[in-house]
Amino acid sequence: MDKLKITETVLRDGHQSLIATRLRTDEILPILEKMDQVGYYALEVWGGATFDACIRFLDEDPWERLREIKKRVKNTKLQMLLRGQNLLGYRHYGDDIVEKFVEKSITNGIDIIRIFDALNDLRNIKVAAAATKKFGGHCQIAISYTISPVHTTEYYKKLAKDIDEMGADSIAIKDMAGILLPEYGYELIKAIKTVTNLPLELHTHATSGISEMLYQKAIEAGIDIIDTAISTFAGGTSQPATESIVRALKGTERDPGLNLTLLKEIAEYFKPIRKKYIDDGTLNPQALFTEPSILEYQLPGGMLSNLVSQLTAQKAANRYEEVLREIPKVREDLGFPPLVTPLSQMVGTQAVFNVLSGERYKMVPKEIKDFVKGLYGKSPAPMNAEIVHKIIGDEVPYTGRPADLLGPELETLKLEIGTLAKTDEDVLIYAMFPQIGKGYLENREKPKNIIQETKVQHINIVF
Ligand code: CO
């Protein structure tokens, strides 16, 4: 078997999972030349949350960050995470925006685009995938991993085959909740490898305490690439630690061969930065604790903490167990969607409504209505017809590709934002996050001291 390849996540998922994506560009840049010498397969550096945090909290241009990273990383591929037709935002975009966003990501420095859809509806991925190929990027399509009666090995095999036929360059298994069990992971990887020869990558989170066991079995099954984070920002809700995995594999046939001296120096570099975020409360120790209960409930860790705060705000913390029991029922009613953004929030909110209002589906948020109407794509299994009728009455759900309902948007958005946008990249900042994106572009025009004041206001909102 070939040597194992490693994708380092500290600059995207690592700090997203542990410190709410708050690493600043000036904390990232000084270590990049060293990271570039380690022998990593790729550095994951960009995604929805990094883009959002740059403009919402850090007053930084996310495109500028990407360009500055690219200047310093010459040997290692740069990777980003893209939410299919949602791109980095929270709605479906017109195809022209998807194409432009992918083009600009690649011309500003991204090599590998990992594209996923919360429902594994490949119609929501195909335009972004085609654009990635068109502009010379590596198109990796990710399978959102979840557990349900319809998410069988056969289901995943068919999905992997369809992804291969779409022209992807590689496939990722995205275990966003950290619930893929080691033995089943082995079986799944072996099964997928019977239907495709594409390189296979595994992404998991250490939250439940089984991630290293999973990686061991995945390595035995022949996984090509795994995602890890440098130890300083590893463990808990982040990925397993890079150096630990590399040391454990030293001298074996899958030895990734990374430079351990440099890895140690990189880990040391991030220590004072981590200390700063522990001291100011950004790194909550809770994020580092092992949470085996997510294996029991099969819910992402973030969803559990969201539920607690949602219920506490409603003075209903005592209904927590009831809501936990309601979530799988809602999921079944809605055709077993994987619990990943935005479905995790939507299903969680519906379960809270069902419990607190005393009647199931008496109150239904707009997002759930849209989902039932087919506007997010196809649910993995048919929905409960009775519940569908209760939610949307006699309306017939849409079965086409959701973005076919949208026309071109780029020119309209350009007109709306006007001279505040100097480049297409600026227009895309506005497109992704209309309010805060516009606010960011306006702030940029103001003299420096006013920007400083605004920054302070941002921080007040955060804490
Ligand atoms: Co992740």
XYZ file of C-alpha atoms and ligand atoms in Angstrom:
464
model
C 0.000 0.000 0.000
C 1.136 3.568 -0.660
C 2.208 5.885 2.104
C -0.600 7.673 3.864
C -1.195 11.309 2.923
C -2.109 13.946 5.495
C -4.259 17.061 5.129
C -3.593 19.574 7.914
C -6.763 21.328 9.125
C -5.503 23.833 11.721
C -6.047 26.816 9.439
C -9.727 25.911 8.814
C -11.506 23.197 10.774
C -9.005 23.103 13.677
C -9.548 26.696 14.750
C -13.180 26.661 13.614
C -13.903 23.751 15.968
C -11.989 25.048 19.002
C -11.890 28.862 18.867
C -14.876 29.772 16.681
C -12.641 30.462 13.662
C -10.869 33.418 15.275
C -7.269 32.906 14.053
C -6.157 36.157 12.494
C -4.180 36.387 9.266
C -1.195 37.860 11.138
C -1.207 34.768 13.367
C -1.267 32.463 10.329
C 1.285 33.994 7.960
C 4.561 33.690 9.963
C 4.374 29.871 10.177
C 3.373 29.076 6.588
C 6.843 28.644 5.058
C 7.580 26.046 7.720
C 4.244 24.287 7.187
C 5.023 24.183 3.484
C 8.190 22.123 4.181
C 6.524 19.400 6.302
C 5.395 17.167 3.442
C 1.654 17.527 3.960
C -0.588 16.538 1.072
C -2.698 19.669 1.542
C -3.451 22.516 3.921
C -7.131 23.201 4.511
C -7.252 26.986 4.777
C -10.625 28.325 3.704
C -14.364 27.707 4.067
C -17.671 29.287 5.028
C -16.765 30.019 8.631
C -13.292 31.418 7.860
C -14.821 33.726 5.244
C -17.641 34.748 7.598
C -15.382 35.331 10.631
C -12.968 37.455 8.571
C -15.621 40.000 7.655
C -17.901 39.656 10.717
C -15.360 39.680 13.537
C -11.862 40.373 12.275
C -12.300 43.206 9.744
C -10.149 41.253 7.337
C -10.550 40.615 3.631
C -10.877 36.819 3.272
C -9.595 36.984 -0.322
C -6.524 38.904 0.808
C -5.859 36.209 3.438
C -6.003 33.562 0.739
C -3.622 35.453 -1.553
C -1.141 36.030 1.290
C -1.238 32.324 2.182
C -0.671 31.355 -1.449
C 2.421 33.612 -1.661
C 4.064 31.623 1.138
C 2.929 28.078 0.319
C 4.692 26.895 -2.820
C 4.849 23.086 -2.466
C 1.642 22.144 -0.692
C -1.860 22.236 -2.134
C -4.371 24.640 -0.594
C -7.822 23.245 0.092
C -11.210 24.784 0.833
C -14.626 23.482 1.872
C -17.630 24.531 -0.225
C -21.289 23.857 0.584
C -22.442 22.984 -2.949
C -24.983 25.412 -4.358
C -24.939 27.279 -0.990
C -21.238 28.108 -1.571
C -20.196 29.691 1.735
C -23.571 31.264 2.502
C -26.883 30.003 3.794
C -29.067 29.876 0.686
C -28.917 28.482 -2.819
C -27.208 30.788 -5.312
C -27.807 31.196 -9.020
C -25.459 29.169 -11.214
C -23.602 32.276 -12.412
C -22.626 33.155 -8.826
C -21.512 29.575 -8.165
C -19.341 29.618 -11.261
C -17.836 33.029 -10.477
C -17.133 32.103 -6.872
C -15.333 28.902 -7.858
C -13.342 30.742 -10.526
C -12.225 33.429 -8.066
C -11.360 30.882 -5.363
C -9.048 29.130 -7.792
C -7.464 32.252 -9.283
C -6.820 33.603 -5.761
C -4.990 30.429 -4.722
C -7.183 27.398 -3.961
C -6.063 24.081 -5.508
C -8.547 21.564 -4.072
C -12.230 22.306 -3.578
C -14.048 19.866 -1.298
C -17.716 20.155 -2.218
C -20.547 18.675 -0.184
C -24.310 18.911 0.077
C -26.171 18.385 3.332
C -28.589 15.961 1.638
C -26.013 14.251 -0.605
C -28.175 15.520 -3.476
C -25.611 15.637 -6.265
C -27.766 18.061 -8.266
C -26.732 20.657 -5.658
C -23.053 19.884 -6.336
C -22.853 19.530 -10.103
C -22.422 23.211 -11.087
C -19.688 23.826 -8.494
C -17.987 20.578 -9.530
C -18.084 21.433 -13.238
C -16.740 24.936 -12.528
C -13.878 23.512 -10.447
C -12.829 21.348 -13.375
C -13.306 24.184 -15.862
C -10.967 26.508 -13.975
C -8.313 23.862 -13.402
C -8.985 22.960 -9.765
C -9.019 19.526 -8.128
C -12.638 18.600 -7.551
C -13.182 16.555 -4.410
C -16.767 15.583 -3.687
C -17.620 14.712 -0.107
C -20.192 12.250 1.172
C -21.991 13.587 4.256
C -21.880 10.562 6.561
C -24.844 9.828 8.778
C -26.596 6.845 10.337
C -30.183 5.889 9.445
C -32.094 2.900 8.045
C -31.637 4.236 4.498
C -27.942 5.105 4.838
C -26.748 1.576 4.152
C -23.434 0.452 2.688
C -25.275 -0.009 -0.618
C -26.489 3.612 -0.426
C -22.920 4.882 0.064
C -21.570 2.630 -2.696
C -24.099 3.981 -5.172
C -23.323 7.545 -4.096
C -19.573 6.979 -4.539
C -20.190 5.503 -7.996
C -22.349 8.483 -8.995
C -19.646 10.865 -7.728
C -17.023 9.025 -9.767
C -19.232 9.258 -12.866
C -19.688 13.006 -12.278
C -15.967 13.437 -12.954
C -14.661 14.068 -9.430
C -10.894 13.848 -8.868
C -11.266 12.356 -5.384
C -13.911 11.451 -2.806
C -14.079 12.347 0.888
C -16.109 10.674 3.608
C -17.165 13.592 5.767
C -17.948 12.326 9.260
C -18.838 15.774 10.568
C -20.303 14.484 13.825
C -17.542 11.997 14.636
C -19.942 9.026 14.784
C -18.365 6.680 12.244
C -17.387 3.574 14.221
C -13.974 1.977 13.509
C -15.168 -1.438 12.366
C -17.890 -0.011 10.133
C -15.461 2.608 8.812
C -13.229 -0.246 7.669
C -16.139 -1.965 5.930
C -17.335 1.270 4.316
C -13.922 2.188 2.916
C -13.431 -1.322 1.529
C -16.919 -1.209 -0.010
C -16.415 2.196 -1.634
C -13.088 1.058 -3.029
C -14.858 -1.759 -4.903
C -16.809 0.791 -6.990
C -14.202 3.510 -7.608
C -10.455 3.903 -8.053
C -10.501 7.555 -7.039
C -8.350 8.578 -4.044
C -10.420 8.375 -0.860
C -10.041 10.807 2.063
C -11.522 10.526 5.557
C -12.557 13.487 7.694
C -13.689 13.053 11.285
C -13.804 14.841 14.642
C -12.296 13.653 17.920
C -15.376 14.672 19.949
C -16.581 11.196 20.905
C -13.152 9.779 21.722
C -12.936 7.142 18.972
C -11.289 9.087 16.149
C -7.811 7.513 16.404
C -9.351 4.028 16.459
C -11.302 4.944 13.340
C -8.179 6.255 11.610
C -6.264 3.073 12.487
C -8.958 0.907 10.880
C -9.226 3.299 7.915
C -5.461 3.062 7.373
C -5.702 -0.733 7.422
C -8.563 -0.546 4.901
C -6.375 1.486 2.553
C -7.652 5.029 3.028
C -5.464 7.327 0.919
C -5.667 10.596 2.872
C -6.767 11.550 6.405
C -7.435 14.935 8.002
C -5.559 15.871 11.183
C -4.790 19.061 13.117
C -1.473 20.080 14.673
C -1.601 19.029 18.355
C -1.966 22.594 19.673
C -5.400 22.822 18.029
C -6.327 19.103 18.018
C -8.598 16.835 20.041
C -12.077 17.463 21.400
C -14.340 18.916 18.742
C -11.331 19.281 16.396
C -9.408 16.538 14.538
C -6.905 14.021 15.992
C -3.368 15.385 16.432
C -1.085 15.301 13.391
C 2.160 14.487 15.227
C 0.600 11.661 17.251
C -0.668 9.932 14.116
C 2.612 10.458 12.282
C 4.623 9.058 15.219
C 2.295 6.078 15.578
C 2.844 5.179 11.913
C 6.627 5.703 11.937
C 8.354 2.778 10.250
C 5.117 1.087 9.149
C 4.226 0.559 5.500
C 1.792 3.505 5.630
C 4.350 5.899 7.265
C 3.334 9.348 5.954
C 6.981 10.459 6.178
C 6.259 13.951 7.485
C 9.059 15.967 9.083
C 8.551 15.506 12.838
C 11.079 18.200 13.800
C 9.132 20.790 11.825
C 5.816 19.511 13.188
C 7.130 20.069 16.701
C 8.195 23.618 15.832
C 4.768 24.319 14.309
C 3.031 23.006 17.444
C 5.280 25.271 19.571
C 4.532 28.271 17.363
C 0.809 27.947 18.030
C 1.133 27.554 21.835
C 1.214 31.251 22.802
C -1.627 31.855 20.337
C -3.683 29.099 21.973
C -2.868 30.567 25.399
C -4.172 33.957 24.283
C -7.496 32.377 23.272
C -7.730 30.340 26.478
C -7.063 33.480 28.547
C -9.668 35.606 26.749
C -12.287 32.824 26.976
C -12.515 32.104 23.245
C -11.304 28.547 23.808
C -13.878 26.997 26.121
C -12.455 23.893 27.858
C -15.812 22.203 27.166
C -14.738 21.888 23.514
C -11.833 19.673 24.577
C -13.766 17.234 26.740
C -14.675 13.799 25.365
C -18.413 13.464 24.664
C -19.310 9.777 24.207
C -23.022 10.661 24.331
C -22.890 11.819 20.707
C -22.417 8.146 19.775
C -25.595 7.318 21.655
C -27.696 10.118 20.124
C -25.795 10.201 16.794
C -25.969 13.969 16.794
C -23.145 16.434 16.125
C -21.669 17.816 19.366
C -22.502 21.390 18.370
C -26.158 20.444 18.106
C -26.299 19.252 21.716
C -24.831 22.484 23.074
C -27.142 24.546 20.814
C -30.143 22.668 22.201
C -29.118 23.341 25.774
C -28.818 27.073 25.115
C -32.062 27.197 23.066
C -33.988 25.443 25.858
C -32.362 27.466 28.619
C -33.365 30.678 26.822
C -36.987 29.410 26.771
C -36.733 28.463 30.463
C -37.338 24.858 29.428
C -34.004 23.207 30.215
C -35.941 20.411 31.948
C -37.387 19.302 28.570
C -33.918 18.405 27.199
C -34.412 14.615 27.305
C -37.820 14.911 25.610
C -36.300 16.980 22.807
C -33.491 14.454 22.411
C -36.109 11.731 21.941
C -38.057 13.907 19.487
C -35.100 14.603 17.161
C -34.913 11.086 15.636
C -38.691 11.165 15.086
C -38.501 14.498 13.248
C -35.629 13.149 11.230
C -37.652 10.091 10.244
C -40.709 12.235 9.323
C -38.482 14.321 7.045
C -36.795 11.419 5.240
C -33.640 11.023 7.366
C -31.595 14.089 6.348
C -27.955 14.013 7.551
C -27.532 16.382 10.486
C -25.113 18.900 9.046
C -25.507 22.663 8.460
C -28.202 23.800 7.807
C -30.304 20.649 8.415
C -28.933 20.088 11.925
C -30.207 23.499 13.081
C -33.530 23.062 11.257
C -34.289 19.588 12.641
C -33.212 20.679 16.152
C -35.493 23.726 16.091
C -38.466 21.681 14.823
C -37.952 19.147 17.626
C -37.918 21.981 20.193
C -41.134 23.431 18.685
C -42.819 20.010 18.693
C -42.064 19.486 22.365
C -42.695 22.994 23.680
C -45.890 23.751 21.722
C -47.516 20.513 22.941
C -48.573 19.493 19.425
C -46.277 18.089 16.792
C -45.851 20.395 13.747
C -48.270 22.983 15.113
C -45.449 25.493 14.696
C -43.152 25.057 11.698
C -40.254 27.388 10.794
C -40.079 28.703 7.223
C -36.894 26.709 6.539
C -38.630 23.421 7.334
C -41.579 24.412 5.126
C -39.149 25.117 2.274
C -37.408 21.823 2.894
C -40.732 19.946 2.735
C -41.545 21.851 -0.479
C -38.377 20.398 -2.033
C -36.478 23.676 -2.161
C -33.343 22.230 -0.514
C -33.231 19.132 -2.710
C -34.276 15.515 -2.403
C -34.509 13.942 1.054
C -32.668 10.592 1.346
C -35.947 8.701 1.988
C -39.571 9.708 1.239
C -41.075 11.982 3.885
C -44.065 11.013 6.018
C -47.027 11.950 3.774
C -49.305 12.834 6.681
C -46.751 15.243 8.145
C -46.066 16.759 4.712
C -49.792 17.425 4.343
C -49.945 18.976 7.793
C -47.053 21.307 6.929
C -47.847 22.403 3.344
C -51.435 21.249 2.790
C -52.282 20.320 -0.803
C -49.251 22.056 -2.301
C -47.270 19.663 -4.511
C -43.581 19.530 -3.544
C -41.017 20.569 -6.151
C -38.883 17.685 -7.419
C -36.472 19.439 -9.788
C -32.996 20.815 -9.070
C -33.556 23.665 -6.601
C -31.244 26.134 -8.381
C -33.272 25.736 -11.605
C -35.791 27.988 -9.878
C -33.190 30.762 -9.732
C -32.082 32.981 -12.595
C -28.716 34.709 -13.002
C -27.914 36.996 -10.040
C -24.452 38.442 -10.543
C -25.457 41.577 -12.473
C -28.271 42.406 -10.023
C -25.923 42.065 -7.057
C -23.325 44.250 -8.799
C -25.927 46.964 -9.289
C -27.105 46.697 -5.690
C -23.663 47.052 -4.133
C -22.506 49.701 -6.645
C -19.180 51.457 -6.118
C -18.620 49.911 -2.685
C -17.380 46.867 -4.601
C -14.096 47.488 -6.394
C -13.660 43.944 -7.700
C -15.662 40.775 -8.393
C -14.235 39.442 -5.111
C -15.941 42.348 -3.304
C -19.235 41.575 -5.052
C -18.917 37.984 -3.844
C -18.350 39.157 -0.243
C -21.657 41.011 -0.550
C -23.333 38.017 -2.227
C -22.319 35.591 0.537
C -23.302 37.797 3.471
C -25.493 40.698 2.281
C -25.706 42.635 5.548
C -22.355 42.083 7.204
C -20.633 41.962 3.810
C -21.986 45.385 2.953
C -21.055 46.653 6.417
C -17.516 45.401 5.915
C -17.210 47.110 2.519
C -18.569 50.380 3.970
C -16.170 50.260 6.915
C -13.283 49.807 4.558
C -14.009 53.270 3.105
C -13.887 54.986 6.493
C -10.749 56.505 8.083
C -8.777 54.090 10.287
C -9.833 55.396 13.730
C -13.526 54.821 12.943
C -12.737 51.275 11.862
C -11.064 50.725 15.230
C -14.261 51.810 17.028
C -16.367 49.490 14.915
C -14.031 46.631 15.732
C -14.611 47.180 19.435
C -18.376 47.071 18.847
C -17.991 43.739 17.040
C -16.164 42.278 20.014
C -18.912 43.461 22.345
C -21.461 41.621 20.243
C -19.395 38.434 20.288
C -18.986 38.174 24.028
Co -15.202 19.005 10.095
